[in-house]
Amino acid sequence: MSVLLQIKQNVIDGNAPGAQSSVKQAMSAGIPAEQILNEGLIAAMRQVGKLFEEGEYFVPEMLIAARAMKGGLELVRPALAAANIQAIGKIVVGTVQGDLHDIGKNLVAMMMEGAGFEVIDLGVDVTPEKFVEVVKTHQPNLIGCSALLTTTMPKMKATIDALQEAGLRNQVKVLVGGAPVTAKYASEIGADAYAPDASAAANIAKSLLLK
Ligand code: B1M
């Protein structure tokens, strides 16, 4: 079995030590961090989602797999977020209210760091009010909202509305993403941009700075 398949299988099995050792093996074999991420770690979570849909996996298995994924992610993190001395801009990221999924958001934060942004990560279950408060205190160039549930997507709109009500909407660009989110949805709720994945998010964030 190739080392990328080993990473994938270890994550699917929720084998955290195995996932970490196969990621280390892949890194010492010179496999690029993005390939480890996309073909190993992310591919595994896609499969876990499929197993959940098919009723093979339940929430505990998803959690254990997510933990194994996170352990692997930490190892590739330094390679993804190459050190940048001067920040090109500031972004606040968070998973919206009611939503506890943070793997995709963490990846977005890592890619932003790698692109040279100063990142303020608010974690999960972030209320619109919290986003507003942090925009007031930290004055970021952008906020990045992540949602993984169809039921929490409306909180992205609530966040944009709260920024509008606080008179802050013109001061900050809003980038949205997450598996159920689409470009169409982003434009319907008045976001400035949508990104389908973490590396696109970093590129789009950079281009938003120029607008
Ligand atoms: Co949940 N879960 N989950 N889950 N979970 C999904 C999302 C689901 C699709 C599974 C399924 O049914 N196939 C489904 C949602 C269905 C829907 O809404 N249509 C689901 C469900 C139903 C639930 C619960 C309701 C289950 C329950 O309790 N009955 C529950 C909800 C809890 C809550 O949030 N309130 C729940 C719980 C959990 C766990 C806690 C067990 C765990 C999360 C652990 C964690 O994050 N720390 C979990 C997991 C692991 C998943 C799946 C399997 C994997 C998600 C993941 O990490 N993917 C997921 C199935 C799936 O997505 N296929 C599923 C890997 C990650 C890299 O991808 O997050 O999509 P993703 O991020 C991508 C892009 O979307 C994008 O970049 C990343 C890639 O580069 N992106 C952005 C993300 N955010 C972005 C922001 C941006 C730009 C791009 O700009 C700011």
Coordinates of C-alpha atoms and ligand atoms in Angstrom, one line a residue:
M1 CA 0.0 0.0 0.0
S2 CA 1.4 3.4 -0.9
V3 CA 2.2 5.8 2.0
L4 CA -0.7 8.1 0.9
L5 CA -3.1 5.2 1.1
Q6 CA -1.7 4.3 4.5
I7 CA -2.4 7.8 5.7
K8 CA -5.9 7.6 4.3
Q9 CA -6.6 4.2 5.8
N10 CA -5.2 5.2 9.2
V11 CA -7.5 8.2 9.4
I12 CA -10.5 6.2 8.3
D13 CA -9.7 3.7 11.0
G14 CA -9.3 6.4 13.6
N15 CA -5.7 5.3 14.2
A16 CA -4.1 8.5 15.3
P17 CA -0.6 7.2 16.0
G18 CA -0.6 5.3 12.7
A19 CA -1.8 8.5 10.9
Q20 CA 1.0 10.5 12.4
S21 CA 3.7 7.9 11.6
S22 CA 2.5 7.5 8.0
V23 CA 2.4 11.3 7.6
K24 CA 6.0 11.5 8.9
Q25 CA 7.0 8.7 6.5
A26 CA 5.5 10.6 3.6
M27 CA 7.2 13.8 4.6
S28 CA 10.6 12.1 4.8
A29 CA 10.0 10.6 1.4
G30 CA 9.7 14.1 0.1
I31 CA 6.0 14.0 -0.8
P32 CA 4.7 17.6 -0.9
A33 CA 2.6 18.7 2.0
E34 CA -0.3 19.6 -0.3
Q35 CA -0.4 16.1 -1.8
I36 CA -0.3 14.6 1.7
L37 CA -3.2 16.8 2.6
N38 CA -5.3 16.3 -0.5
E39 CA -4.7 12.7 -1.3
G40 CA -4.2 11.4 2.3
L41 CA -6.0 13.4 5.0
I42 CA -8.8 15.1 3.1
A43 CA -9.5 12.1 0.9
A44 CA -9.9 10.1 4.2
M45 CA -12.5 12.5 5.6
R46 CA -14.4 12.4 2.4
Q47 CA -14.6 8.6 2.8
V48 CA -15.6 8.9 6.5
G49 CA -18.5 11.2 5.4
K50 CA -19.6 8.6 2.9
L51 CA -19.5 5.8 5.5
F52 CA -21.6 8.0 7.8
E53 CA -24.1 8.6 5.1
E54 CA -24.3 4.9 4.4
G55 CA -24.9 4.2 8.1
E56 CA -21.6 2.3 8.5
Y57 CA -20.1 5.0 10.7
F58 CA -21.8 6.9 13.5
V59 CA -20.8 10.2 15.4
P60 CA -18.1 8.5 17.6
E61 CA -16.3 7.0 14.6
M62 CA -16.4 10.4 12.8
L63 CA -14.9 12.0 16.0
I64 CA -12.1 9.5 16.3
A65 CA -11.3 9.9 12.6
A66 CA -11.3 13.7 12.9
R67 CA -8.9 13.4 15.8
A68 CA -6.5 11.2 13.7
M69 CA -6.8 13.7 10.9
K70 CA -6.0 16.6 13.2
G71 CA -2.8 14.9 14.4
G72 CA -1.6 14.4 10.8
L73 CA -2.6 18.0 10.0
E74 CA -0.4 19.4 12.8
L75 CA 2.6 17.7 11.2
V76 CA 2.1 19.2 7.8
R77 CA 1.2 22.6 9.2
P78 CA 4.7 24.1 9.2
A79 CA 5.2 23.1 5.6
L80 CA 1.9 24.7 4.6
A81 CA 2.4 27.9 6.6
A82 CA 5.8 28.9 5.5
A83 CA 7.0 31.8 7.7
N84 CA 6.2 35.3 6.5
I85 CA 7.8 38.1 8.3
Q86 CA 5.5 41.0 7.4
A87 CA 1.7 40.3 7.5
I88 CA 0.0 41.2 4.3
G89 CA -3.3 41.7 6.0
K90 CA -5.4 40.5 9.0
I91 CA -8.2 37.9 8.8
V92 CA -10.6 36.7 11.5
V93 CA -11.8 33.2 10.9
G94 CA -14.5 31.1 12.6
T95 CA -17.1 28.4 12.2
V96 CA -20.5 29.9 12.5
Q97 CA -22.9 29.7 15.5
G98 CA -24.3 26.2 16.1
D99 CA -21.6 24.5 14.1
L100 CA -18.8 22.5 15.7
H101 CA -16.9 21.4 12.5
D102 CA -13.5 22.9 12.6
I103 CA -11.1 20.8 10.4
G104 CA -11.9 22.8 7.2
K105 CA -11.7 26.1 9.0
N106 CA -8.4 25.1 10.6
L107 CA -7.1 24.3 7.1
V108 CA -8.3 27.7 5.9
A109 CA -6.4 29.4 8.8
M110 CA -3.2 27.5 8.0
M111 CA -3.3 28.4 4.3
M112 CA -4.0 32.0 5.2
E113 CA -1.0 32.0 7.5
G114 CA 1.0 30.5 4.7
A115 CA -0.1 33.3 2.4
G116 CA 1.2 35.8 4.9
F117 CA -2.0 36.9 6.7
E118 CA -2.2 37.5 10.5
V119 CA -4.9 35.1 11.5
I120 CA -7.3 35.5 14.5
D121 CA -9.1 32.2 14.9
L122 CA -12.3 32.4 16.9
G123 CA -12.8 28.7 16.9
V124 CA -16.3 27.1 16.5
D125 CA -19.9 28.1 17.3
V126 CA -19.1 31.8 16.7
T127 CA -22.1 34.1 17.1
P128 CA -22.7 37.0 14.7
E129 CA -22.2 39.3 17.8
K130 CA -18.8 37.8 18.4
F131 CA -17.7 38.4 14.8
V132 CA -18.9 42.0 15.2
E133 CA -17.1 42.6 18.5
V134 CA -13.8 41.2 17.0
V135 CA -14.2 43.4 13.9
K136 CA -14.5 46.4 16.2
T137 CA -11.6 45.5 18.4
H138 CA -9.1 44.1 15.8
Q139 CA -10.1 45.9 12.6
P140 CA -9.3 43.0 10.3
N141 CA -9.3 43.4 6.5
L142 CA -11.4 40.3 6.1
I143 CA -13.6 37.8 8.0
G144 CA -13.9 34.2 6.9
C145 CA -17.0 32.2 7.9
S146 CA -17.1 28.5 7.7
A147 CA -20.3 26.3 7.8
L148 CA -20.6 22.6 7.3
L149 CA -24.3 22.1 8.1
T150 CA -27.2 23.2 5.9
T151 CA -28.9 24.2 9.2
T152 CA -26.0 26.6 10.2
M153 CA -25.5 28.3 6.8
P154 CA -28.1 31.0 7.6
K155 CA -25.8 32.1 10.4
M156 CA -23.5 33.4 7.7
K157 CA -26.2 35.8 6.5
A158 CA -26.9 36.7 10.1
T159 CA -23.3 37.6 10.6
I160 CA -23.3 39.8 7.4
D161 CA -26.6 41.4 8.6
A162 CA -25.1 42.0 12.1
L163 CA -22.0 43.7 10.5
Q164 CA -24.4 45.9 8.5
E165 CA -26.4 46.8 11.5
A166 CA -23.2 47.8 13.4
G167 CA -22.2 50.0 10.5
L168 CA -19.1 47.9 9.9
R169 CA -20.0 46.2 6.6
N170 CA -18.0 48.6 4.5
Q171 CA -14.9 48.1 6.6
V172 CA -14.4 44.4 6.1
K173 CA -14.7 41.9 3.3
V174 CA -16.6 38.7 4.0
L175 CA -15.4 35.4 2.6
V176 CA -17.5 32.3 3.1
G177 CA -17.0 28.6 2.5
G178 CA -17.7 25.0 3.7
A179 CA -19.0 21.9 2.1
P180 CA -22.7 22.9 1.6
V181 CA -21.9 26.5 0.7
T182 CA -21.9 27.6 -3.0
A183 CA -20.9 30.7 -4.9
K184 CA -24.6 31.3 -5.6
Y185 CA -25.4 31.2 -2.0
A186 CA -22.5 33.5 -1.1
S187 CA -23.8 36.1 -3.6
E188 CA -27.4 35.7 -2.4
I189 CA -26.4 36.5 1.2
G190 CA -24.2 39.4 0.2
A191 CA -20.8 37.9 0.9
D192 CA -17.8 39.4 -1.0
A193 CA -16.5 36.0 -2.0
Y194 CA -16.8 32.2 -1.8
A195 CA -14.0 29.8 -1.9
P196 CA -14.4 26.1 -2.5
D197 CA -11.3 25.0 -0.6
A198 CA -8.6 26.3 1.7
S199 CA -5.9 27.1 -0.9
A200 CA -8.5 28.9 -3.1
A201 CA -9.6 30.8 0.1
A202 CA -6.0 32.1 0.6
N203 CA -5.7 33.2 -3.0
I204 CA -9.1 34.9 -3.0
A205 CA -8.4 36.6 0.3
K206 CA -5.3 38.1 -1.3
S207 CA -7.2 39.3 -4.3
L208 CA -9.9 40.8 -2.1
L209 CA -7.2 43.0 -0.4
L210 CA -6.6 44.7 -3.7
K211 CA -10.2 45.5 -4.3
Ligands
B1M1 CO1 -20.5 16.1 10.9 N1 -21.6 16.3 9.3 N2 -22.0 16.3 12.1 N3 -19.2 15.8 12.3 N4 -19.2 15.6 9.5 C1 -21.0 16.3 8.0 C2 -20.7 17.8 7.6 C3 -22.1 15.7 7.1 C4 -22.0 16.2 5.6 C5 -21.9 14.1 7.2 C6 -22.9 13.4 6.3 O1 -24.1 13.3 6.6 N5 -22.4 12.9 5.2 C7 -23.4 16.1 7.8 C8 -24.0 17.4 7.4 C9 -25.3 17.2 6.6 C10 -25.9 18.5 6.2 O2 -26.0 19.5 6.9 N6 -26.3 18.5 5.0 C11 -22.9 16.1 9.3 C12 -23.8 16.0 10.4 C13 -25.2 15.7 10.1 C14 -23.3 16.1 11.7 C15 -24.2 16.1 13.0 C16 -25.5 16.8 13.0 C17 -24.3 14.6 13.4 C18 -25.1 14.3 14.6 O3 -24.9 14.7 15.6 N7 -26.2 13.5 14.3 C19 -23.2 16.7 14.0 C20 -23.4 18.2 14.1 C21 -22.6 18.9 15.2 C22 -22.6 20.4 15.1 O4 -21.7 20.9 14.4 N8 -23.4 21.1 15.8 C23 -21.9 16.4 13.4 C24 -20.7 16.2 14.2 C25 -19.5 15.9 13.6 C26 -18.3 15.5 14.5 C27 -18.2 16.4 15.7 C28 -18.4 14.1 14.9 C29 -17.1 15.7 13.5 C30 -16.4 17.1 13.4 C31 -15.1 17.1 14.2 C32 -14.4 18.4 14.0 O5 -14.5 19.1 13.0 N9 -13.6 18.7 14.9 C33 -17.8 15.5 12.1 C34 -17.2 15.2 10.9 C35 -15.8 14.9 11.0 C36 -17.9 15.3 9.6 C37 -17.4 14.9 8.2 C38 -17.3 13.4 8.2 C39 -16.1 15.5 7.8 C40 -15.9 17.0 7.9 C41 -14.5 17.4 7.6 O6 -13.8 17.7 8.5 N10 -14.1 17.3 6.3 C42 -18.5 15.5 7.3 C43 -18.7 14.8 6.0 C44 -18.1 15.5 4.8 O7 -17.8 16.7 4.9 N11 -17.9 14.7 3.8 C45 -19.6 15.7 8.3 C46 -12.7 17.5 5.9 C47 -12.5 19.1 5.7 C48 -11.1 19.3 5.2 O8 -13.4 19.5 4.7 O9 -14.7 21.0 6.3 O10 -15.5 20.6 4.0 P1 -14.4 20.7 4.9 O11 -13.5 22.0 4.5 C49 -13.1 22.1 3.1 C50 -14.0 23.1 2.3 O12 -15.4 22.9 2.6 C51 -13.4 24.4 2.5 O13 -12.0 24.2 2.7 C52 -11.8 22.8 3.1 C53 -10.9 22.1 2.2 O14 -9.8 22.7 1.8 N12 -13.9 25.3 3.5 C54 -13.8 26.6 3.4 C55 -14.3 25.0 4.8 N13 -14.5 26.1 5.4 C56 -14.2 27.2 4.6 C57 -14.2 28.6 4.8 C58 -13.8 29.3 3.7 C59 -13.4 28.8 2.5 C60 -13.4 27.4 2.3 O15 -13.7 30.7 3.8 C61 -13.8 31.3 5.1

